[in-house]
CSV table of C-alpha atoms in Angstrom, one decimal:
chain,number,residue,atom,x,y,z
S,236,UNK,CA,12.5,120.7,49.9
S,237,UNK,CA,11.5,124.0,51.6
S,238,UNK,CA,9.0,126.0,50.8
S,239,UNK,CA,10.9,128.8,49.5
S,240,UNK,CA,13.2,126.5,47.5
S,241,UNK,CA,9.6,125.0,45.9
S,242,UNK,CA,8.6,128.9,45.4
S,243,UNK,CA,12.0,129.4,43.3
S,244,UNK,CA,11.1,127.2,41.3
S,245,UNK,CA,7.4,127.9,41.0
S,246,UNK,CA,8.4,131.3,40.2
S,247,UNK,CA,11.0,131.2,37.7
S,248,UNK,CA,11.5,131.4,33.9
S,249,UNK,CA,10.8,127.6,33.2
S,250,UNK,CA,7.2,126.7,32.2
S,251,UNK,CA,8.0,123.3,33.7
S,252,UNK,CA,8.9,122.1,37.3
S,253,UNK,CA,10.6,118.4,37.8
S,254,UNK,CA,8.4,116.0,40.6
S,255,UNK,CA,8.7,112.8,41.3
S,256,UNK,CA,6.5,109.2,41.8
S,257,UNK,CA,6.4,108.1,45.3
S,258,UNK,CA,7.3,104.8,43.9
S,259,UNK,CA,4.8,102.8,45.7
S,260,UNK,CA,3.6,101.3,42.6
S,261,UNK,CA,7.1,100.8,41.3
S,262,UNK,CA,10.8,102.5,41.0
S,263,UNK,CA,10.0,106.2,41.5
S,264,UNK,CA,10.3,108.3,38.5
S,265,UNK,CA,11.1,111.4,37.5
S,266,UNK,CA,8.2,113.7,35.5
S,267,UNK,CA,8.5,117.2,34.3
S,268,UNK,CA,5.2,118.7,34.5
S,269,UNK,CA,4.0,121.9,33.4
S,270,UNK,CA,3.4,124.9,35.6
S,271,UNK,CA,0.2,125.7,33.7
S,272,UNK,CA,-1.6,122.2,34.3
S,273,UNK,CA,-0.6,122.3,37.6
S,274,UNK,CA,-2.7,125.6,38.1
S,275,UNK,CA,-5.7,123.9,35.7
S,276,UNK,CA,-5.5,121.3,38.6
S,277,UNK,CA,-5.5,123.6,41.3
S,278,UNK,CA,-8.1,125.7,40.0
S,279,UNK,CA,-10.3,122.8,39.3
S,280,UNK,CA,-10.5,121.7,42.9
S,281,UNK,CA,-10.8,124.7,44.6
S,282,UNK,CA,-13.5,125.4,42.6
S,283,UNK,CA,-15.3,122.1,43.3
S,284,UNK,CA,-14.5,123.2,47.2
S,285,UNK,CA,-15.6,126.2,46.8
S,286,UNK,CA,-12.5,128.0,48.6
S,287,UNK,CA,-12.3,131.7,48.4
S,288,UNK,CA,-9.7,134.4,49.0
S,289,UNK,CA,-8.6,134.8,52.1
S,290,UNK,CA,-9.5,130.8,53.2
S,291,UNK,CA,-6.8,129.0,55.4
S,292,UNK,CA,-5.1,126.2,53.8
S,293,UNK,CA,-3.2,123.9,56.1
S,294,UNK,CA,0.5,122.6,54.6
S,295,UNK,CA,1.7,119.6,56.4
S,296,UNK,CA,2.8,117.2,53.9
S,297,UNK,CA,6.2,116.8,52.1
S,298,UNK,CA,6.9,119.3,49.3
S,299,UNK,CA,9.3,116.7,47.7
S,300,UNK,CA,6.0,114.7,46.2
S,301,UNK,CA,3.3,116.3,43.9
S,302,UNK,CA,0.7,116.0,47.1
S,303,UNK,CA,2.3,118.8,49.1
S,304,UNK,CA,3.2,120.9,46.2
S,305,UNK,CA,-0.4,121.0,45.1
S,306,UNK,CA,-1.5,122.6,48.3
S,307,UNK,CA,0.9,125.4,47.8
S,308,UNK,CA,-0.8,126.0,43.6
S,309,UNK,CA,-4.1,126.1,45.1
S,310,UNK,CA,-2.8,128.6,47.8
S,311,UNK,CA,-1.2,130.8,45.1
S,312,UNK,CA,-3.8,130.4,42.4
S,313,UNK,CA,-7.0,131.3,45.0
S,314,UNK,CA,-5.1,133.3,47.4
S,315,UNK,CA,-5.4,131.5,49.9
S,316,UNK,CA,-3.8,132.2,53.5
S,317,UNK,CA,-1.0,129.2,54.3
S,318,UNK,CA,0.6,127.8,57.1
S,319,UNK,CA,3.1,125.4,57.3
S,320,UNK,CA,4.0,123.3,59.8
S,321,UNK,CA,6.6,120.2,59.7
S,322,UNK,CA,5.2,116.7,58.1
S,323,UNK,CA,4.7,114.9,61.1
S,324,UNK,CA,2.1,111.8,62.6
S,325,UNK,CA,0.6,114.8,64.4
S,326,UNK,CA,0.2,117.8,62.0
S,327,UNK,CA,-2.4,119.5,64.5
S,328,UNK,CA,-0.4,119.6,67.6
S,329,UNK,CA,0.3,123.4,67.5
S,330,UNK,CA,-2.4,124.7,65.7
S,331,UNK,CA,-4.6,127.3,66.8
S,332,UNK,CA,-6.2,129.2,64.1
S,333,UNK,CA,-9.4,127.1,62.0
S,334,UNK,CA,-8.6,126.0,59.2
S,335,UNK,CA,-10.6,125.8,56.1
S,336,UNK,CA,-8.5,123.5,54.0
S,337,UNK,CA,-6.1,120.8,54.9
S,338,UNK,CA,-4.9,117.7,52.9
S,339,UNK,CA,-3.3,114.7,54.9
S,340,UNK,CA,-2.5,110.8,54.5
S,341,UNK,CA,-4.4,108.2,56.6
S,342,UNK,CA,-1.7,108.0,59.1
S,343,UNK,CA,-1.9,112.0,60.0
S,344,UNK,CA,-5.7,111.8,60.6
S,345,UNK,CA,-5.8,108.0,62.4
S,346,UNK,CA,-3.1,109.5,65.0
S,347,UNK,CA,-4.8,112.9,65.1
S,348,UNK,CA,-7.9,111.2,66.2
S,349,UNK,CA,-6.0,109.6,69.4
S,350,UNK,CA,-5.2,113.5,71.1
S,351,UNK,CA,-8.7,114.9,72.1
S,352,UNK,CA,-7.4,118.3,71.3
S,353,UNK,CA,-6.0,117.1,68.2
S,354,UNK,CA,-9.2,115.4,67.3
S,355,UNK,CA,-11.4,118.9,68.0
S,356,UNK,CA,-8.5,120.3,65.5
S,357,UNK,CA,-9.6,117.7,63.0
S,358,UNK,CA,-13.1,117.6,63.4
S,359,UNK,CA,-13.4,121.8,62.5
S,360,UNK,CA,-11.7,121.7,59.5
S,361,UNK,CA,-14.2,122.9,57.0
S,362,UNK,CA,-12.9,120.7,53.7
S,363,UNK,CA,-10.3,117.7,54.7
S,364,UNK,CA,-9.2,115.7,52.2
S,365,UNK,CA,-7.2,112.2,52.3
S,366,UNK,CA,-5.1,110.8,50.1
S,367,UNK,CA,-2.0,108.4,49.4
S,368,UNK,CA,-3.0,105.4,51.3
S,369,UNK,CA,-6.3,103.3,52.0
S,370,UNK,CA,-9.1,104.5,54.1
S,371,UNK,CA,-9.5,101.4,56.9
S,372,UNK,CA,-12.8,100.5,57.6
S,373,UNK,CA,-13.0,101.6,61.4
S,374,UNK,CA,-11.4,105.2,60.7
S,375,UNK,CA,-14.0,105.7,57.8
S,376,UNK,CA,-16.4,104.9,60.5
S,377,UNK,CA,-15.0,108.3,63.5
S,378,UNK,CA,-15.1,109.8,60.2
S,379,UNK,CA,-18.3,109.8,58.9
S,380,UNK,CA,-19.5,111.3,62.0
S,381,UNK,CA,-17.7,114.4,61.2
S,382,UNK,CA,-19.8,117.4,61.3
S,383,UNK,CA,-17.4,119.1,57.9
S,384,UNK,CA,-17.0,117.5,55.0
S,385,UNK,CA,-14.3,114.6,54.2
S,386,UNK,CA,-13.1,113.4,51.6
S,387,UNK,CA,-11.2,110.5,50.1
S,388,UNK,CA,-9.2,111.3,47.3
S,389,UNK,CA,-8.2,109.3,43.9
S,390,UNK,CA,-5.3,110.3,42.1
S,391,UNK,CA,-1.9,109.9,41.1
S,392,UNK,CA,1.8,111.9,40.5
S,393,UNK,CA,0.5,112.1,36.9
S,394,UNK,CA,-2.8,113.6,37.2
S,395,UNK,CA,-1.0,116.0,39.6
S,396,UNK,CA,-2.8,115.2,42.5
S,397,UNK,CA,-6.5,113.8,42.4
S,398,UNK,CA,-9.4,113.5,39.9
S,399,UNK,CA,-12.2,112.2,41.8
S,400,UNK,CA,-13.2,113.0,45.0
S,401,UNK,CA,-15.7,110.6,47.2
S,402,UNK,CA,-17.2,112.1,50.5
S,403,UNK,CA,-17.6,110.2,53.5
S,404,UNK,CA,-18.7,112.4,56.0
S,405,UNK,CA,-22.1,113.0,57.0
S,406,UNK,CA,-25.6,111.6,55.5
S,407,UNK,CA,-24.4,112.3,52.2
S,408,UNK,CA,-21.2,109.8,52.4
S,409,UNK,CA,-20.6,107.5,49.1
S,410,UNK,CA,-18.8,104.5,48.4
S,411,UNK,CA,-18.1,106.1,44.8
S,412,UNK,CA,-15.8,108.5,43.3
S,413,UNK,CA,-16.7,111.5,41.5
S,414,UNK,CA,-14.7,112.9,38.8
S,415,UNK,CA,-13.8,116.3,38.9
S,416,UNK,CA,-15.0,118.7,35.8
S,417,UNK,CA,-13.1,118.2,33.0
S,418,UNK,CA,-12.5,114.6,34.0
S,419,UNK,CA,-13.8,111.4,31.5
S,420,UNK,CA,-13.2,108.1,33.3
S,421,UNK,CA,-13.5,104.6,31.0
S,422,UNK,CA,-12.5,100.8,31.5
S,423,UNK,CA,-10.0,98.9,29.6
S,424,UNK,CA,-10.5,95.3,28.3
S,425,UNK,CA,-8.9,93.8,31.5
S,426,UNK,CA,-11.5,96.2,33.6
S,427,UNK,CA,-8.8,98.6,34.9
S,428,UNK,CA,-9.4,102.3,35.2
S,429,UNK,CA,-8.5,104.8,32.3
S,430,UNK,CA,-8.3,108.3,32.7
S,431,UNK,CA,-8.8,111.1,30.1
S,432,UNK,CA,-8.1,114.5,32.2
S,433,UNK,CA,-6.5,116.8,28.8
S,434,UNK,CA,-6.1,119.6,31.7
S,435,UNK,CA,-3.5,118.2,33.8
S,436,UNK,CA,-2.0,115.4,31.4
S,437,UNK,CA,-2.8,115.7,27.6
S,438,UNK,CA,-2.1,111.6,28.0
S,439,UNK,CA,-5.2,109.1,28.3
S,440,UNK,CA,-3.8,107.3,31.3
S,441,UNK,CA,-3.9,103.3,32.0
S,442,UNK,CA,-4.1,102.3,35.5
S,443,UNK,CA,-3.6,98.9,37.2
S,444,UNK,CA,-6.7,99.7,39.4
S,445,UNK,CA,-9.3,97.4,38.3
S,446,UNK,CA,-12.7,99.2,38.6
S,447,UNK,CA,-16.7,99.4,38.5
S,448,UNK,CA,-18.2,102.1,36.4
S,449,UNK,CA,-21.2,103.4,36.4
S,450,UNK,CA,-23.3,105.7,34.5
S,451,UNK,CA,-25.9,108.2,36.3
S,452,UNK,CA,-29.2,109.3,34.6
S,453,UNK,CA,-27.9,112.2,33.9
S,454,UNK,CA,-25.0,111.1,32.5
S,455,UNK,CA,-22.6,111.9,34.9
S,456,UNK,CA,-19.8,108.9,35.8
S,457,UNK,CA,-18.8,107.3,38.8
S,458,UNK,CA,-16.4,105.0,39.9
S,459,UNK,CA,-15.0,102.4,42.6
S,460,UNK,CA,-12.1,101.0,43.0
S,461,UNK,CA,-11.8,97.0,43.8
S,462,UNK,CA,-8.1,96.3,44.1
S,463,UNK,CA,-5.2,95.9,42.2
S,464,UNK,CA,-4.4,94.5,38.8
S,465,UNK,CA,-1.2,93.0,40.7
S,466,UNK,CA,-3.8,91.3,43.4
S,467,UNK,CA,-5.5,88.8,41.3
S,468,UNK,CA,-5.8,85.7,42.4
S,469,UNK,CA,-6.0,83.2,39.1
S,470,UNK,CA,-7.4,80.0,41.4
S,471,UNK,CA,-8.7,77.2,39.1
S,472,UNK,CA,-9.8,79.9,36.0
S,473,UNK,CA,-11.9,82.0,38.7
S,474,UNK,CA,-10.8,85.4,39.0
S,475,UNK,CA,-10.2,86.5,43.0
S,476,UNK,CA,-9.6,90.0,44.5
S,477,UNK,CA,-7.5,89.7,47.6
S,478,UNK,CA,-8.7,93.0,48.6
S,479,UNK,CA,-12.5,92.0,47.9
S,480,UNK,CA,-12.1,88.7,50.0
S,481,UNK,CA,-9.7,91.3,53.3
S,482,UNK,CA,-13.4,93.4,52.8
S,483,UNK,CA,-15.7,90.9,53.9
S,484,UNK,CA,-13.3,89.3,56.5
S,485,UNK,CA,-12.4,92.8,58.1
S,486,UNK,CA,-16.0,92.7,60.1
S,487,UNK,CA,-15.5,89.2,61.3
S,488,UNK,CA,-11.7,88.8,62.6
S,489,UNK,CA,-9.5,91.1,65.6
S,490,UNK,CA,-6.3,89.7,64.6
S,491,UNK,CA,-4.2,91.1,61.9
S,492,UNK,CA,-4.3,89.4,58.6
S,493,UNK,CA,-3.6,89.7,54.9
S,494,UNK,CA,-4.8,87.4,51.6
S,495,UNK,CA,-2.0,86.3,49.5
S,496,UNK,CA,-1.9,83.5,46.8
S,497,UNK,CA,0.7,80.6,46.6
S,498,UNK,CA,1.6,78.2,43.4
S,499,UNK,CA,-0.5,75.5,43.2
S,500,UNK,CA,-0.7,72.5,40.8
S,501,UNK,CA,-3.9,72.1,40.2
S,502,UNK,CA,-5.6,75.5,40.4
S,503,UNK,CA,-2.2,77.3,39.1
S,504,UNK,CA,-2.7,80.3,42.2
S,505,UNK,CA,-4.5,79.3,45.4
S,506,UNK,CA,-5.9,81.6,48.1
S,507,UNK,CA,-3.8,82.0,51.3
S,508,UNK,CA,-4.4,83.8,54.1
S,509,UNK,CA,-2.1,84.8,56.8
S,510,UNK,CA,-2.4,85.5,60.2
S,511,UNK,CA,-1.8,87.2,63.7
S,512,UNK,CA,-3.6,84.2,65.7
S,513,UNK,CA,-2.9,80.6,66.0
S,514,UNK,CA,-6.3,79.1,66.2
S,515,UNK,CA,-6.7,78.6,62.7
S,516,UNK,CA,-10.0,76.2,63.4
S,517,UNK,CA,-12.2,79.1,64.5
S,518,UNK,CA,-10.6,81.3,61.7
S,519,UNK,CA,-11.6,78.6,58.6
S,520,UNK,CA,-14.9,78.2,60.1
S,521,UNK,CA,-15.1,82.1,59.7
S,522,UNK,CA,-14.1,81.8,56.2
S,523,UNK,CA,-16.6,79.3,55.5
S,524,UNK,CA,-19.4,81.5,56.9
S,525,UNK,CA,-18.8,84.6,55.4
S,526,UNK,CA,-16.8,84.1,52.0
S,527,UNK,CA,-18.2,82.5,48.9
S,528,UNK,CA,-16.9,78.9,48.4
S,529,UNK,CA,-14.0,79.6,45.9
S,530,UNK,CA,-12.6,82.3,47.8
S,531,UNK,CA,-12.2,80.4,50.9
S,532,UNK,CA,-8.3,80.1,51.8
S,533,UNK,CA,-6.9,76.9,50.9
S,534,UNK,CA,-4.3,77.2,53.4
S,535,UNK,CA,-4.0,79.5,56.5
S,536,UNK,CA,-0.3,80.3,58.0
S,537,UNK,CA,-0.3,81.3,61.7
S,538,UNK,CA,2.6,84.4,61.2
S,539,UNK,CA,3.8,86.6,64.5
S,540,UNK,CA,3.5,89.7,62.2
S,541,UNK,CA,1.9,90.4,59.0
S,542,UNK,CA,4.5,91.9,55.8
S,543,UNK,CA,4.0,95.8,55.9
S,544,UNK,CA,6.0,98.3,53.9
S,545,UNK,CA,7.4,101.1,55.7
S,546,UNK,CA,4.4,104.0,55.5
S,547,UNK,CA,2.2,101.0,56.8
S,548,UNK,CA,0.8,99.4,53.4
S,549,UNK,CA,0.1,95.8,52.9
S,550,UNK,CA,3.3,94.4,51.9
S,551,UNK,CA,1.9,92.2,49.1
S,552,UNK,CA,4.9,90.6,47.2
S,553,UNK,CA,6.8,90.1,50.8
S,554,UNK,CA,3.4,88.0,52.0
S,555,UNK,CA,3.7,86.0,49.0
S,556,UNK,CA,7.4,85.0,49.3
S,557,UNK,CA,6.5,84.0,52.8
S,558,UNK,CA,3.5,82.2,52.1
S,559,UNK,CA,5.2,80.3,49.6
S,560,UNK,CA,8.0,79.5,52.2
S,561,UNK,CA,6.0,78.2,54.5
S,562,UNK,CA,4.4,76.0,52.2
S,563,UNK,CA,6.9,74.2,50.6
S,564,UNK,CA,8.7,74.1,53.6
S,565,UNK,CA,6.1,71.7,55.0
């Protein structure tokens, strides 16, 4: 979609316009969403921002997902000045003017940071937000020694865009999300996030990210996110995040790898961990060291290259299959 086909729309007689999921929780869907939420959303972050008339805002994601649309509301609703430039791994290439606002994925700002102009581009934005993907631990890292502020973003197509914010630039980095105003952020029984945001979806939403909440003396909530409901690992009655255990193996191990589970008789799921390395030896004595005793993999499988989807995501139900393969193929 181009921008003036997204402006036609934005601008005509319908009170709603039609997005769509990315799908990387599922099939993709299609939502009709109202114009007037979409501007409560817009307003709502620019606010928190604190971005004024006149302020540059930087497009250079896709307008076919709510992500790039969004940058455009906020540009129309606080008159902003934007400039567009093709989605691409190196939205900074050609830019010249600063910019005060910019929104990207992880893979825009990882490969920005490998051009030293680019990287300058980067570093002077005044607000830079991140969203759609994981933060890995070693960009977090470059980017907390940003001199502007960054931020990591939590949201979905149906909250039209993001309803926390966590910063991690600077002193004042966090490993917690905010809520934005207006937002009211609750766990359900099986400790999943739940969302009450009546401005941008009049819907409480359920989420299959299980969560920690906590509640500041003043009342205020705040949240983190430990992993998918989908990435439980069910071994022997105790509960297992893969993406808790990858968290405290990422310090300790070069090689590529990824925790996936396998069927096992006696423990019903058992953790598995595959890898880019074949000296699997020095690996379980790493496992031993640093993970508690029932996380420990029960079986590690030496793999050439690790299941990714194609925007660079942990390909979780494609690690199991294999996992599984290589086990009962033994």
């Amino acid at each position: 979609m181009t921008i003036e086909e997204f402006l036609a729309q934005w601008n005509d007689t319908s009170d709603v316009i039609e997005v769509h999921t990315s799908g990387s929780t599922g099939k993709p869907k299609r939502l009709l969403v109202e114009k007037r939420r979409m501007v409560n959303s817009a307003r709502i972050t620019c606010d928190f921002l604190g971005l004024k008339e006149g302020d540059t805002a930087l497009l250079c994601m896709p307008l076919d997902y709510i992500a790039g649309k969004m940058v455009v509301v906020r540009s129309l609703v606080s008159h902003l000045h934007l400039i567009s430039v093709m989605p691409s791994s190196h939205p900074l290439k050609d830019i010249t003017q600063p910019i005060d606002f910019a929104a990207m994925v992880p893979l825009q700002v990882y490969s920005s940071l490998q051009e030293p102009a680019e990287r300058e581009r980067l570093m002077s934005i005044r607000h830079l937000i991140i969203g759609g993907g994981a933060i890995d631990d070693s960009l977090e890292s470059q980017l907390q020694q940003f001199p502007n502020a960054v931020w990591s973003t939590y949201g979905m197509t149906e909250t039209l865009s993001h309803i926390a914010l966590r910063r991690i630039s600077g002193e004042n980095s966090l490993l917690w999300y905010s809520p934005l105003d207006g937002v009211d952020v609750s766990l359900s029984s099986d400790s999943c996030l739940e969302i009450y945001a009546p401005q941008v979806n009049p819907e409480k939403l359920h989420t299959n990210d299980i969560a920690e909440l906590r509640t500041l003396p003043d009342g205020s909530k705040e949240f983190r996110i430990l992993g998918r409901k989908d990435n439980v690992i069910d071994s022997g009655g105790i509960k297992i995040q893969a993406e808790e255990v990858e968290r405290l193996l990422r310090p300790h191990l070069s090689c590529g790898f990824m925790i996936t589970k396998v069927s096992d008789a006696r423990l019903g799921e058992a953790v598995t961990l595959l890898v880019e390395s074949d000296d699997v030896d020095n690996i379980l004595a790493v496992c031993k060291h640093v993970l508690p005793r029932h996380w420990v993999p029960r079986h590690i499988f030496p793999e050439s290259h690790i299941p990714i989807t194609e925007t660079g995501k942990p390909a979780r139900a494609a690690a199991e299959a294999l996992a599984n393969k290589r086990l009962y193929s033994i």
